[in-house]
CSV table of C-alpha atoms in Angstrom, one decimal:
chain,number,residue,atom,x,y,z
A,1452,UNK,CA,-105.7,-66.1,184.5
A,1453,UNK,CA,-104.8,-68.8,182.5
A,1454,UNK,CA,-105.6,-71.0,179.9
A,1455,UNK,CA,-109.4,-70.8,178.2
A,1456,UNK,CA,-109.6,-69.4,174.5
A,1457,UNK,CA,-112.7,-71.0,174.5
A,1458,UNK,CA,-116.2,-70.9,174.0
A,1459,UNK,CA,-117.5,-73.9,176.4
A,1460,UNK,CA,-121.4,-73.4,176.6
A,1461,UNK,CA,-123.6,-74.4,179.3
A,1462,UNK,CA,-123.5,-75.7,182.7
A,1463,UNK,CA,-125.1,-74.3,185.5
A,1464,UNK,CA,-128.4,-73.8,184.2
A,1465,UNK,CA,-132.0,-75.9,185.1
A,1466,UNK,CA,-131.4,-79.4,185.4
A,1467,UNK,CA,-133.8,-81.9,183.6
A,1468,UNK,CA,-137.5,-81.5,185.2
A,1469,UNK,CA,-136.3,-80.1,188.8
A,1470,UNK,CA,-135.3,-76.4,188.3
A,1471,UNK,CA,-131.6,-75.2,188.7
A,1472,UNK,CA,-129.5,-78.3,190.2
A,1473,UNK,CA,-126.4,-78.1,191.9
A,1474,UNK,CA,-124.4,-79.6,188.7
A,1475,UNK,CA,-126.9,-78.6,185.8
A,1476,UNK,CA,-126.1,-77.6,182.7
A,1477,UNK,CA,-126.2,-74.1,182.0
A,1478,UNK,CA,-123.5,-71.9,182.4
A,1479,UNK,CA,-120.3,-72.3,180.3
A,1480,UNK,CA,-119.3,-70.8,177.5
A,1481,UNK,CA,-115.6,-69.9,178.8
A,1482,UNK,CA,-114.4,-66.8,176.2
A,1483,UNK,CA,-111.3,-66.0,178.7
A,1484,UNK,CA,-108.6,-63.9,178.8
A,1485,UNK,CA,-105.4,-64.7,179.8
A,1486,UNK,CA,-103.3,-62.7,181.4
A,1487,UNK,CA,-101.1,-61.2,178.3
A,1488,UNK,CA,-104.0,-61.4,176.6
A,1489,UNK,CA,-104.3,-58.2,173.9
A,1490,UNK,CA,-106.6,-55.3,175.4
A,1491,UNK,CA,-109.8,-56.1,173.3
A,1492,UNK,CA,-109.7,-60.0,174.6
A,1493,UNK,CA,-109.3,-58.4,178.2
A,1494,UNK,CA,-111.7,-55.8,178.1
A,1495,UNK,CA,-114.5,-58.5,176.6
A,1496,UNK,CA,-113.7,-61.1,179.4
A,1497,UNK,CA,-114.0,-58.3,182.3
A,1498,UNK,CA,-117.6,-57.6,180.6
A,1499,UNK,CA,-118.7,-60.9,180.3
A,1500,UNK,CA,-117.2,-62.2,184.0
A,1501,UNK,CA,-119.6,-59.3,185.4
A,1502,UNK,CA,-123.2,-60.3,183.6
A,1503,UNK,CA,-122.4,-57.6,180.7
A,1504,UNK,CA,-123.2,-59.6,177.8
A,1505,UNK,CA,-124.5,-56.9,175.8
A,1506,UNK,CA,-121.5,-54.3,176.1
A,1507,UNK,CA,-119.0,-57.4,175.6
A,1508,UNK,CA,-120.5,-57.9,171.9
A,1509,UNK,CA,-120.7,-54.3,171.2
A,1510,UNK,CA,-116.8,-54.8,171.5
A,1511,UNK,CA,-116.5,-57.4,169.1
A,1512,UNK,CA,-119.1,-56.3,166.6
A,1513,UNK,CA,-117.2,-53.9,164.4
A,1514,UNK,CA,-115.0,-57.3,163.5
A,1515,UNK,CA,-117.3,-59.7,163.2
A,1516,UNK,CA,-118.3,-59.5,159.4
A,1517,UNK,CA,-114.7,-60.0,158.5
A,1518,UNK,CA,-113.0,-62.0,161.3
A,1519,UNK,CA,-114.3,-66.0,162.0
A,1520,UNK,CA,-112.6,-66.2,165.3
A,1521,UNK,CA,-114.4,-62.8,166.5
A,1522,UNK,CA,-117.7,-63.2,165.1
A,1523,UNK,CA,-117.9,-66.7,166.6
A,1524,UNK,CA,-116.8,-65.4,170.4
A,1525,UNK,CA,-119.1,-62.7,169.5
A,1526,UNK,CA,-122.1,-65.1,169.1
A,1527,UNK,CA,-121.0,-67.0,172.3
A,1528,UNK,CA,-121.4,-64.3,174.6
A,1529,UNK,CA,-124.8,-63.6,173.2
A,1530,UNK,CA,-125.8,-67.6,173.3
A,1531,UNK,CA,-124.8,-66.9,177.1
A,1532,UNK,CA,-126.8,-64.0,177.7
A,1533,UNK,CA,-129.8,-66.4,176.6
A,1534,UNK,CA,-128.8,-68.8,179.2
A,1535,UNK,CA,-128.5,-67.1,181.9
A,1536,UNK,CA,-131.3,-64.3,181.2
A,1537,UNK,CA,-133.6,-66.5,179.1
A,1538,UNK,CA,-133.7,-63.2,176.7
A,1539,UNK,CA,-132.0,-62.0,173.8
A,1540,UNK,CA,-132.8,-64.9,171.4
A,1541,UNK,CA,-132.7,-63.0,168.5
A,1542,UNK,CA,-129.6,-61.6,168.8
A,1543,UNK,CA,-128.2,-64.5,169.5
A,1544,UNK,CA,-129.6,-66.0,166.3
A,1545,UNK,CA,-128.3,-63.1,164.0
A,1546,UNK,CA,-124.8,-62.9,165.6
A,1547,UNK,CA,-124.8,-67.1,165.1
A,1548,UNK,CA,-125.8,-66.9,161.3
A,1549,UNK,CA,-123.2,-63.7,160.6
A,1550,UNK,CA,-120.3,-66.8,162.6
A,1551,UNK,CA,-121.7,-69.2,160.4
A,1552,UNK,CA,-121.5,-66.9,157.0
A,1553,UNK,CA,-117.8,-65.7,157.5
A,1554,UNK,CA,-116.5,-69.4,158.4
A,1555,UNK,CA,-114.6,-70.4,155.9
A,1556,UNK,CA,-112.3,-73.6,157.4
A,1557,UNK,CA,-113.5,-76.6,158.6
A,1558,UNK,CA,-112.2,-75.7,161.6
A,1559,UNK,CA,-114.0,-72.5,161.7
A,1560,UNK,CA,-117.4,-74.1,160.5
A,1561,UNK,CA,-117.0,-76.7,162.8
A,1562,UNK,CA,-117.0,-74.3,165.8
A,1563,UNK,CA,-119.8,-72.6,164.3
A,1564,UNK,CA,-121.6,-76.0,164.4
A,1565,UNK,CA,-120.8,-76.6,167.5
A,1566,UNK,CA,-122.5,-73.1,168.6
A,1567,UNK,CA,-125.4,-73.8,166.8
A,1568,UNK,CA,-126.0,-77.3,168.8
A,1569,UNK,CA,-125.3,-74.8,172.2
A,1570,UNK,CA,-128.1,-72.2,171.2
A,1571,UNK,CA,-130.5,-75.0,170.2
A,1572,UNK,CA,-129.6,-76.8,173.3
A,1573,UNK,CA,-130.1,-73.7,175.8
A,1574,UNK,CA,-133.2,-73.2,174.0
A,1575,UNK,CA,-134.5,-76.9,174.7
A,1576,UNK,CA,-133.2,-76.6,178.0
A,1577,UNK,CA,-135.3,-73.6,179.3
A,1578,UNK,CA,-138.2,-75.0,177.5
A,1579,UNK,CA,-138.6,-71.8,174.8
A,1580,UNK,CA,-138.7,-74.1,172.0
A,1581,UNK,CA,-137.9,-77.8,171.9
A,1582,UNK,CA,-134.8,-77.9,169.8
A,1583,UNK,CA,-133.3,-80.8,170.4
A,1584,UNK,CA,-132.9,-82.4,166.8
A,1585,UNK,CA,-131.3,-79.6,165.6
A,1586,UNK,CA,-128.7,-79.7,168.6
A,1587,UNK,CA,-127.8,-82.9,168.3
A,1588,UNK,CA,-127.4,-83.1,164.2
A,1589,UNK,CA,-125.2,-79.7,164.6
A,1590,UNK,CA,-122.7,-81.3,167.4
A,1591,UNK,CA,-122.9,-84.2,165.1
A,1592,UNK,CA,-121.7,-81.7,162.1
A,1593,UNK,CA,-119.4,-80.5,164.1
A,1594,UNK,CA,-117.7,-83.6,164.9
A,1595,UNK,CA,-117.4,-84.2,161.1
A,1596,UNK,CA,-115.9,-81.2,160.6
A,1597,UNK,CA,-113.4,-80.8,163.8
A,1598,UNK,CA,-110.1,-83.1,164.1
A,1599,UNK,CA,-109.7,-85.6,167.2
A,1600,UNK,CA,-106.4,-83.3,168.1
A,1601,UNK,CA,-108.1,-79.6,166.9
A,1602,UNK,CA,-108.7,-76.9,169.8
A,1603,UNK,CA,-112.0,-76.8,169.8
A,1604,UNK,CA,-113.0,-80.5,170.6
A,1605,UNK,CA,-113.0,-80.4,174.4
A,1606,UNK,CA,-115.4,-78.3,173.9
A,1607,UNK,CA,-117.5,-80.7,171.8
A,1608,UNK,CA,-116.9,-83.6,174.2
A,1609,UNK,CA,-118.6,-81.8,177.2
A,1610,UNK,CA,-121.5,-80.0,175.2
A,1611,UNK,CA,-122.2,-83.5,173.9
A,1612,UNK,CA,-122.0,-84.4,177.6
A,1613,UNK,CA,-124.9,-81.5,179.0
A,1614,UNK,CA,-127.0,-83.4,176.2
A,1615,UNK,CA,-126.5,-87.0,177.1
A,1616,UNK,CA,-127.1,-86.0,180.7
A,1617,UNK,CA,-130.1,-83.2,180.2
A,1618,UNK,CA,-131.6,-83.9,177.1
A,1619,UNK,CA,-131.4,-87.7,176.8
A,1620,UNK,CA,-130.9,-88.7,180.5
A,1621,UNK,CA,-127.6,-90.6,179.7
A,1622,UNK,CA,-125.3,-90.7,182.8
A,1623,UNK,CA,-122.9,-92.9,181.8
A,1624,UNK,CA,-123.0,-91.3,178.0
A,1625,UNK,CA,-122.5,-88.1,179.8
A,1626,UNK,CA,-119.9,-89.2,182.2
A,1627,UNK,CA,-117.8,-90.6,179.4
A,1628,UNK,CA,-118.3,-87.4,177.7
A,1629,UNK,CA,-117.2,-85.3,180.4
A,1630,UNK,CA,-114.1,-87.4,181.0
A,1631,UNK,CA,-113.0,-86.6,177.7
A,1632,UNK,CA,-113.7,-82.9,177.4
A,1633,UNK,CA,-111.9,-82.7,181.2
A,1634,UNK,CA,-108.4,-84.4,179.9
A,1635,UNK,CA,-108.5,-82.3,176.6
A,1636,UNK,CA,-109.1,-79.1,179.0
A,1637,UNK,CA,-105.9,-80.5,180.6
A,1638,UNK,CA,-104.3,-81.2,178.1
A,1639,UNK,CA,-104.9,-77.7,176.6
A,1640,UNK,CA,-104.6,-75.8,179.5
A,1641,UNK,CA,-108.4,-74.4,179.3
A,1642,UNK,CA,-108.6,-73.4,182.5
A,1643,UNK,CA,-111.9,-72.5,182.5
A,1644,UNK,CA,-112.9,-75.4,180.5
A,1645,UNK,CA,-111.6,-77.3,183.2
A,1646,UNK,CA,-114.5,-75.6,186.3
A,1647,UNK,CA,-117.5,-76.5,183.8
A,1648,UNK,CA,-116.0,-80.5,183.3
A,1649,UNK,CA,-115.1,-80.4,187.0
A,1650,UNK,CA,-118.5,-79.1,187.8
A,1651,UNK,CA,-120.5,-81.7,185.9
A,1652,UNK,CA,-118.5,-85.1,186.9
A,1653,UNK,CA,-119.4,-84.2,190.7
A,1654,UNK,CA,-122.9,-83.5,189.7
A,1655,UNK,CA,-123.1,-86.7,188.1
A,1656,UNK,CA,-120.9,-88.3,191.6
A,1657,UNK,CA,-123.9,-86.4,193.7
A,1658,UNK,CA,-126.3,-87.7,191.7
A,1659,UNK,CA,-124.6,-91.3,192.6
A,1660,UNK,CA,-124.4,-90.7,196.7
A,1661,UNK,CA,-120.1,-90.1,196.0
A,1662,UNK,CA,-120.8,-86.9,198.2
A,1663,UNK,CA,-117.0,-87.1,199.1
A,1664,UNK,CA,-115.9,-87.0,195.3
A,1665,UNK,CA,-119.0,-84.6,194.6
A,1666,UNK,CA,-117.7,-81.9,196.9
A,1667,UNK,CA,-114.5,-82.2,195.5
A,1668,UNK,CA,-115.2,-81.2,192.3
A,1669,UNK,CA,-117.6,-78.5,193.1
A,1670,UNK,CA,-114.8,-77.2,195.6
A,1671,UNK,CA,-112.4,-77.3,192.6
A,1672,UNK,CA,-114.9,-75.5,190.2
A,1673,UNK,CA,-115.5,-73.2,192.4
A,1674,UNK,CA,-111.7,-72.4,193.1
A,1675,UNK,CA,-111.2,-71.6,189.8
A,1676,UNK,CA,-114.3,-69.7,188.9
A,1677,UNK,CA,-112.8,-67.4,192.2
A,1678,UNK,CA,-109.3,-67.3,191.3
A,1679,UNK,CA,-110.2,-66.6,187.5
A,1680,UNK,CA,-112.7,-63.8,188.5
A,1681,UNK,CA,-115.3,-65.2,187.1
A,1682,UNK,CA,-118.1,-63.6,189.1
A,1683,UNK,CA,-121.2,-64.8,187.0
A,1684,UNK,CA,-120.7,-68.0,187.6
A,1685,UNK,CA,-119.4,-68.0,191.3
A,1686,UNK,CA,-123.1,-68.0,192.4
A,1687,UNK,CA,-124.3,-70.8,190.9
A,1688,UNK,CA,-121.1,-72.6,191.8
A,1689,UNK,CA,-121.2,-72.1,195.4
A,1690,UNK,CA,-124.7,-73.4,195.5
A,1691,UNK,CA,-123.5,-76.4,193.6
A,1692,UNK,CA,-120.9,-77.0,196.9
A,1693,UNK,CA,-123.5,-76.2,198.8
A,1694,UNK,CA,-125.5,-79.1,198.0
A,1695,UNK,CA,-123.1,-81.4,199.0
A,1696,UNK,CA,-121.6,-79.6,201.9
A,1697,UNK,CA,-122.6,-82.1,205.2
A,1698,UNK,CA,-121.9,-78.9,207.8
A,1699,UNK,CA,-125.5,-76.9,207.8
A,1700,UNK,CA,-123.6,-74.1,209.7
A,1701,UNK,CA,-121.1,-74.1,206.3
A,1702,UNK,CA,-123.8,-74.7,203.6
A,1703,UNK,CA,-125.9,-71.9,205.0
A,1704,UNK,CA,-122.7,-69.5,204.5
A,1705,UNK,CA,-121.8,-70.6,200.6
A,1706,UNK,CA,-125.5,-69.9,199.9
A,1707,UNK,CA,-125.6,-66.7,201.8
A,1708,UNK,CA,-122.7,-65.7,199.3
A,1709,UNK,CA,-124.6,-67.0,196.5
A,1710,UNK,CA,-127.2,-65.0,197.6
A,1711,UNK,CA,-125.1,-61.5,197.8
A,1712,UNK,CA,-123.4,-62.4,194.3
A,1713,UNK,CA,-126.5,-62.8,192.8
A,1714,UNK,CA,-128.3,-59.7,193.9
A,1715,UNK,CA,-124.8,-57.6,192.6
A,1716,UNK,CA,-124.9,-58.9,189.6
A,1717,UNK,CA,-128.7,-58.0,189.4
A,1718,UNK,CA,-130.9,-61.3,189.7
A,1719,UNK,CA,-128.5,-63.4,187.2
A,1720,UNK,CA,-128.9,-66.3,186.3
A,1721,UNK,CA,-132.0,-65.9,186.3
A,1722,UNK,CA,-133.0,-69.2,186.9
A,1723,UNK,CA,-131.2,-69.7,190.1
A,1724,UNK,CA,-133.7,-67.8,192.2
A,1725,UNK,CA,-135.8,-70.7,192.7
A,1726,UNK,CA,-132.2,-72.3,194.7
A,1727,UNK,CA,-131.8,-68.8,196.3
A,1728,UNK,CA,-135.3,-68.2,197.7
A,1729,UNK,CA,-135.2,-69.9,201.6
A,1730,UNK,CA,-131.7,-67.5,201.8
A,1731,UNK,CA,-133.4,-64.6,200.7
């Protein structure tokens, strides 16, 4: 698997007053493992491909007061677990301020920012408490703090994108956004980066009538999310190609697998049973 030493945050999650849309934002917060990757950064990534949030922190916690790097992947998963269980909040909160505490670069307190705009955000964005000026002033801090050229502004770009476009209603913001998260993911080879940016632009290309461009980029997304292994977030985005997938005979099938995946991986996300409920 290659590529992804981020933490993307947030994209396959309810859209903006309709429930769970085919390109909204929830689900990304890529924390992958490459192949060559040492044993601890595999054995979190096959915990947290799988829905095991929880187990995937316990990994990490023994470093996290000491190491910036771990403690912030550590508070990622647990921002994740939020968004795709709309529980955990307080965990995620604690494990956020402990990122935040051992920071001490710009760098490393400019990732820490940028968490802290992606918990506020998910919060907003599952309606448990409106957050939204507190995500947008910490992406804002975090664009102070983060270089043009540093690792972690891809990143930026496309969570500043899932606010333009859920939070604010900004499609062209939020295109522009995307486009710029999508050729640093390139650039960086961020593989999995690259299925949340790909995901987003053809919701944003549905959302237009593109349907051709649209099911391109949920096709792509979805290739990678398979070929990564990425099983939590194969559900969501085979609904996503669904919705754009002309043949009824075809769509029924990708929702019928979104339908198994989900019921493995034990109702998660949890807001995509409201999509799942005519297959089920």
């Amino acid at each position: 698997m290659s590529g992804s030493g981020s933490d993307a945050g947030s994209d396959d999650g309810p859209g903006p007053g309709s429930g769970p849309g085919p390109g909204s934002a929830a689900d990304a917060t890529p924390t992958a493992s490459a192949d060559g990757d040492p044993p601890l950064q595999t054995a979190v990534w096959r915990l947290r491909s799988r829905a095991c949030w929880t187990d995937a922190a316990a990994l990490l916690e023994p470093y996290a007061a000491s190491d910036p790097a771990l403690a912030l992947q550590r508070s990622s998963l647990l921002t994740e677990r939020c968004l795709y269980t709309e529980r955990g909040w307080t965990e995620a909160e604690d494990a956020l301020r402990t990122a935040e505490a051992v920071a001490q670069s710009d760098e490393e307190r400019g990732a820490a920012a940028c968490e802290r705009g992606q918990l506020a955000y998910t919060s907003t964005l599952l309606k448990v408490r409106d957050r939204t000026d507190e995500a947008r002033a910490a992406l804002g801090r975090a664009a102070a703090l983060l270089a043009p050229n540093t690792p972690g502004r891809p990143l930026l770009d496309f969570r500043r994108g899932l606010i333009a476009e859920n939070l604010a209603g900004a499609a062209d913001s939020a295109r522009a956004a995307y486009r710029r998260a999508h050729a640093g993911a390139t650039a960086q080879g961020d593989t999995l980066l690259l299925s949340f940016t790909w995901r987003h632009l053809a919701s944003l290309s549905l959302r237009a009538g593109e349907m051709a461009e649209a099911r391109h980029g949920f096709a792509e997304s979805l290739r990678i999310r398979e070929e990564m292994g990425f099983l939590v977030g194969t559900a969501p985005a085979l609904i996503a190609l669904a919705e754009a997938e002309p043949e009824e005979a075809e769509a029924r099938r990708l929702r019928a697998e979104a339908s198994r995946l989900f019921r493995l991986l034990g109702g998660v996300p949890t807001w995509l049973s409201a999509r799942l409920a005519p297959a089920t």
